[in-house]
């Protein structure tokens, strides 16, 4: 029996007493880790080696591996372990790993889930994804190359995501003659920059993934590694002994985000969720956030019977002794250890999509089991992940990381990411494409979120409206340049004014020259332009006015943002519908001509998109109707409804 | 410290995933193939929503060529879980008499791939649980837990959403649907250990017993009913066999085995040297065949 057999499988025990073997194996723990390294650091080879040594590779796979190694491999006649893990056809042809892949193997003590993430530059998002669920990180370094820019980046990201156990695997030792000096040199380099990013410790191990040195057993090739200067630990041994996050989270304060209210009949109302941290028992006094209501735990219910205790990591259903409001998105805590509740935060954000982040645009934010609308109010700086230098930033692009202020549309329960990743990690989702566009880590609530309270006013919006004897509304005209928005809005205002209504028209002239004169025509500025107009319009409707706005407002997302600022029914979207050809033919201000000649950039309809409304309250067809007729239609609809 | 075992952690994760789907999808369904992975998935669904029954139906996309023993367990398991069972058989395949003996890969395309698309469209399910695991083969290893399909049910491996922490983005655009794989992080060994520990009923075909067999193209096939066309001179031979994976009986290869109990199966599995998918004809075509099939809509 080889040494590898002892570590991975006690074949004798399996053969002679399977029941004893199973008893032993039902009680394994599980460790999730991520491997990160640069393109040629030998990550895939190392993972292939771990699978191979743990016999997770079967004969038929091995046969096809051997055949593939000869036709596509890079190791001559030898087995190319990398081919085992390079899954998708495209990347097998290109010889690179392009996405996060999850791999599994087990030793006598533990089951392991490995997130294999690519090393090249453009894939920061994949590494962050893989690291988000990892208990430990293995950072690979090619012994010939030493510490590279990528090594710094990987270390920074690992540290950012809060991974406390880091193994520095100095790989390809066989190619530097198993040199102790080379190993020492690399470790010294790493120690320096680990300190600079705040990483407290890491465990360096000299290995060869290809030859198997110091993976399962200590290799004869590096006798120096067993001396007292070093840990003398093999990679497998280090993986088996590392602490697991859920175990650490058990000692933290109790938190359970509510996933689902379990209500099979009128007599049972339970709150289902996975315990994020801490422990809970029947009888414990609990608090539900954000409401702050308290009760005590009646039962910890599971299919396998009620429990005396539930701990971090377990999925359970809690019943309470009082009928209190509690639903998906709420967090249950111990009564005297509540989570914070706030609606403004500072957070680190990792941007994960081609379209750049737009401050001011509302994104969907998912944190715990909560889903809210969130806007990035202020990017503070971008972090150069290679140097950790802070750079000024107005936005974030694909695979960049920055620190931003973020505001949610209502207060949410949270913990700082460093205290509790389940309650401090979030994703941002684009409302149009539904893609996950960013991920974030909450640092803390902004103090103003705690301190600014809405001043309750005695003369409220209802009083303002009653005095004017009208229903406030925001008539939002949207359409291409030259569609006739301003003309029609003007006519509508005249007609309403004549009818004794109190109105105000916001258009390009009175807004662009004053309130928004600092804004240009980039996507970021267009979003901010609309946000400010929306806020001003909202204040005016609070004052009881009927507000008319005439802006191209090309993006659905921003129009929706304004709609959501307003009370139900007060936002009336009016699509001034004119085909591009017609608007361009009219070209009242000569702008289309300039845009076509390239003189004018970012012109809506030409080199910047116009997203037509899907469900506008009113649509007027300016080809069929004159401006007068269109205005009459709108006034009739407004006062008729 | 309590130190949850790996099976407890896997179970808790699967429960979490199922509850997220129920909370966020409009009309979920659980695809149930009657195999061992389906058995585990159904068992966990019962745990996830207890004391409520799982708040979605089970659906079997049937090819009419499954083993008889599978049909028997299917109906009973659904009933025990208190769930509705939908059985869908592709009417076109039925009409044309598509079968694995005469039609080769068309059989899988029409009954399974097309049948599944039809069934999801017909009932308007927007999220379907499947029992696939990442350790099954290479392209699965990169598939997300929440895996999106276009309106044409195609999978785009280059355009998958990142999944961080326990946060799943279940928002879908019009026409899109989601395949959800709550057992993504389980291995074959985990599945067997869990079945053993939890005492989950599985189709007896997983356990060895003398059964009538013939050998074709290197696969050991079981003569499950009289639709099996025997070639001239071919006489079924009684052999002690079991199956590591169950599909359509004419496409599923058995292994000769003496393992009659779960521990013996696990024992054999640990000492054996071929992967479970080798018993399936579908993967043999080419290295990337599963990835291609999935892009076309195969589960």
Coordinates of C-alpha atoms in Angstrom, one line a residue, chain A residues 314-524:
Chain A
X314 CA -28.2 24.4 9.8
X315 CA -31.5 24.9 7.9
X316 CA -34.4 25.0 10.4
X317 CA -37.8 26.4 11.0
X318 CA -38.5 28.5 14.2
X319 CA -41.9 29.0 15.8
X320 CA -42.4 31.8 18.2
X321 CA -44.6 32.2 21.3
X322 CA -46.2 35.5 20.1
X323 CA -48.0 36.4 16.9
X324 CA -45.6 39.0 15.6
X325 CA -45.0 40.3 12.0
X326 CA -42.1 38.5 10.4
X327 CA -41.6 37.8 6.8
X328 CA -39.0 37.0 4.1
X329 CA -36.1 39.5 4.3
X330 CA -36.4 40.0 8.1
X331 CA -33.6 38.8 10.4
X332 CA -34.2 37.0 13.7
X333 CA -31.6 37.7 16.4
X334 CA -31.3 37.2 20.1
X335 CA -33.3 40.0 21.8
X336 CA -30.3 41.7 23.4
X337 CA -28.0 41.2 20.4
X338 CA -29.8 42.8 17.5
X339 CA -28.3 43.6 14.1
X340 CA -28.0 47.2 13.0
X341 CA -30.7 48.7 10.7
X342 CA -29.8 51.4 8.2
X343 CA -30.4 52.7 4.7
X344 CA -27.0 54.2 3.8
X345 CA -23.7 52.4 3.8
X346 CA -20.1 52.6 2.9
X347 CA -19.2 49.4 0.9
X348 CA -16.6 47.9 -1.3
X349 CA -18.0 47.1 -4.7
X350 CA -16.6 44.7 -7.2
X351 CA -18.0 45.5 -10.7
X352 CA -18.7 42.4 -12.8
X353 CA -20.2 43.5 -16.1
X354 CA -19.2 45.3 -19.3
X355 CA -21.6 48.2 -18.8
X356 CA -20.0 50.6 -16.3
X357 CA -21.6 51.3 -12.9
X358 CA -24.0 54.3 -13.1
X359 CA -24.1 56.2 -9.8
X360 CA -27.7 57.3 -9.2
X361 CA -29.2 54.5 -11.2
X362 CA -31.3 52.2 -9.0
X363 CA -30.1 48.6 -8.9
X364 CA -31.7 45.7 -7.2
X365 CA -29.7 44.8 -4.1
X366 CA -29.9 41.3 -2.6
X367 CA -28.5 41.0 0.9
X368 CA -29.3 38.1 3.1
X369 CA -32.8 37.2 2.0
X370 CA -33.7 40.9 1.5
X371 CA -34.3 42.4 -1.9
X372 CA -34.3 46.2 -2.0
X373 CA -33.7 49.0 -4.5
X374 CA -30.3 50.6 -4.0
X375 CA -28.4 53.4 -5.7
X376 CA -24.7 54.1 -5.5
X377 CA -24.7 57.7 -4.3
X378 CA -21.0 58.4 -4.4
X379 CA -18.0 56.4 -5.6
X380 CA -15.2 57.4 -3.3
X381 CA -12.3 55.8 -4.9
X382 CA -11.2 52.9 -7.0
X383 CA -8.6 50.4 -5.7
X384 CA -5.7 49.4 -7.9
X385 CA -5.7 45.7 -7.0
X386 CA -2.1 45.3 -8.0
X387 CA -0.7 48.1 -5.8
X388 CA -3.7 48.7 -3.4
X389 CA -3.3 52.3 -4.3
X390 CA -6.5 54.5 -4.2
X391 CA -7.5 56.2 -7.4
X392 CA -10.2 58.9 -7.8
X393 CA -13.2 57.5 -9.5
X394 CA -16.6 58.6 -10.8
X395 CA -17.7 55.1 -11.8
X396 CA -16.5 51.5 -11.9
X397 CA -15.8 49.4 -15.0
X398 CA -15.7 45.6 -15.5
X399 CA -13.4 43.9 -13.0
X400 CA -12.6 47.0 -11.0
X401 CA -13.1 47.4 -7.3
X402 CA -14.0 50.6 -5.5
X403 CA -15.3 52.0 -2.3
X404 CA -18.7 53.7 -2.6
X405 CA -21.5 55.1 -0.6
X406 CA -24.8 53.3 -1.3
X407 CA -28.4 54.1 -0.3
X408 CA -31.3 51.7 -0.1
X409 CA -34.9 52.6 -0.6
X410 CA -35.8 51.4 2.9
X411 CA -33.8 50.5 6.0
X412 CA -32.4 46.9 6.0
X413 CA -30.9 44.8 8.8
X414 CA -27.2 44.1 8.2
X415 CA -23.9 43.3 9.8
X416 CA -20.5 44.5 8.7
X417 CA -19.1 42.0 6.2
X418 CA -16.1 41.3 8.4
X419 CA -18.4 40.3 11.2
X420 CA -20.8 38.2 9.2
X421 CA -20.5 37.6 5.5
X422 CA -24.1 36.3 5.2
X423 CA -25.4 39.6 6.4
X424 CA -22.8 42.0 5.0
X425 CA -22.2 40.6 1.5
X426 CA -24.6 41.7 -1.3
X427 CA -25.1 41.4 -5.0
X428 CA -26.4 44.1 -7.3
X429 CA -28.7 43.2 -10.2
X430 CA -29.5 45.3 -13.2
X431 CA -33.3 45.9 -13.5
X432 CA -33.3 45.7 -17.2
X433 CA -31.1 42.8 -18.1
X434 CA -31.6 41.0 -14.8
X435 CA -27.9 40.2 -14.8
X436 CA -25.8 40.2 -11.6
X437 CA -23.6 43.2 -12.3
X438 CA -21.8 43.7 -9.0
X439 CA -21.0 42.3 -5.6
X440 CA -20.4 44.3 -2.5
X441 CA -19.2 44.1 1.1
X442 CA -20.8 46.4 3.6
X443 CA -18.3 48.3 5.8
X444 CA -20.6 50.3 8.1
X445 CA -23.7 52.4 8.1
X446 CA -23.1 56.1 7.4
X447 CA -23.6 58.1 10.4
X448 CA -26.1 60.4 8.6
X449 CA -28.3 57.3 8.1
X450 CA -28.7 57.1 11.9
X451 CA -29.0 60.8 12.5
X452 CA -31.2 62.2 9.7
X453 CA -34.8 61.7 10.7
X454 CA -37.6 63.0 8.6
X455 CA -39.0 66.1 10.1
X456 CA -42.7 65.5 10.5
X457 CA -44.5 68.6 9.1
X458 CA -47.9 69.8 10.1
X459 CA -48.8 71.3 6.8
X460 CA -48.3 68.1 4.8
X461 CA -48.7 67.3 1.1
X462 CA -52.4 66.6 1.5
X463 CA -52.9 70.0 3.0
X464 CA -51.0 71.7 0.2
X465 CA -53.1 69.8 -2.4
X466 CA -56.4 70.5 -0.6
X467 CA -55.7 74.2 -0.6
X468 CA -55.2 74.2 -4.3
X469 CA -58.2 72.0 -4.8
X470 CA -56.3 69.6 -7.1
X471 CA -54.7 66.2 -7.3
X472 CA -50.9 66.6 -7.6
X473 CA -49.3 64.8 -10.4
X474 CA -46.1 64.5 -12.4
X475 CA -46.6 64.5 -16.2
X476 CA -43.4 62.9 -17.5
X477 CA -43.0 63.6 -21.2
X478 CA -40.4 61.3 -22.8
X479 CA -39.4 60.9 -26.5
X480 CA -36.7 61.6 -29.0
X481 CA -35.2 65.0 -29.6
X482 CA -37.5 66.8 -32.0
X483 CA -40.5 64.6 -31.1
X484 CA -42.4 67.7 -29.9
X485 CA -42.2 67.1 -26.1
X486 CA -41.7 70.7 -25.1
X487 CA -44.3 72.0 -27.6
X488 CA -46.9 69.6 -26.3
X489 CA -46.0 70.1 -22.7
X490 CA -46.3 73.8 -23.1
X491 CA -49.7 73.5 -24.6
X492 CA -50.8 71.2 -21.9
X493 CA -49.6 73.6 -19.2
X494 CA -51.5 76.5 -20.9
X495 CA -54.7 74.5 -21.0
X496 CA -54.4 73.4 -17.3
X497 CA -53.5 77.0 -16.3
X498 CA -56.6 78.2 -18.1
X499 CA -58.6 75.7 -16.1
X500 CA -57.3 77.2 -12.8
X501 CA -54.8 74.4 -12.1
X502 CA -51.5 75.2 -10.4
X503 CA -48.7 73.9 -12.6
X504 CA -45.0 74.1 -13.3
X505 CA -43.0 73.1 -16.3
X506 CA -39.5 71.8 -16.0
X507 CA -37.6 71.6 -19.2
X508 CA -34.1 71.6 -20.6
X509 CA -33.8 75.3 -20.5
X510 CA -34.7 76.0 -16.9
X511 CA -32.8 72.9 -15.6
X512 CA -29.8 72.4 -17.8
X513 CA -28.7 76.1 -17.3
X514 CA -29.1 76.1 -13.6
X515 CA -29.5 73.1 -11.3
X516 CA -27.8 70.7 -13.7
X517 CA -25.2 72.9 -15.4
X518 CA -22.4 70.8 -14.1
X519 CA -23.6 67.7 -16.0
X520 CA -22.7 66.6 -19.5
X521 CA -24.2 64.0 -21.8
X522 CA -22.4 60.8 -20.8
X523 CA -24.6 57.9 -19.5
X524 CA -23.5 58.7 -16.0

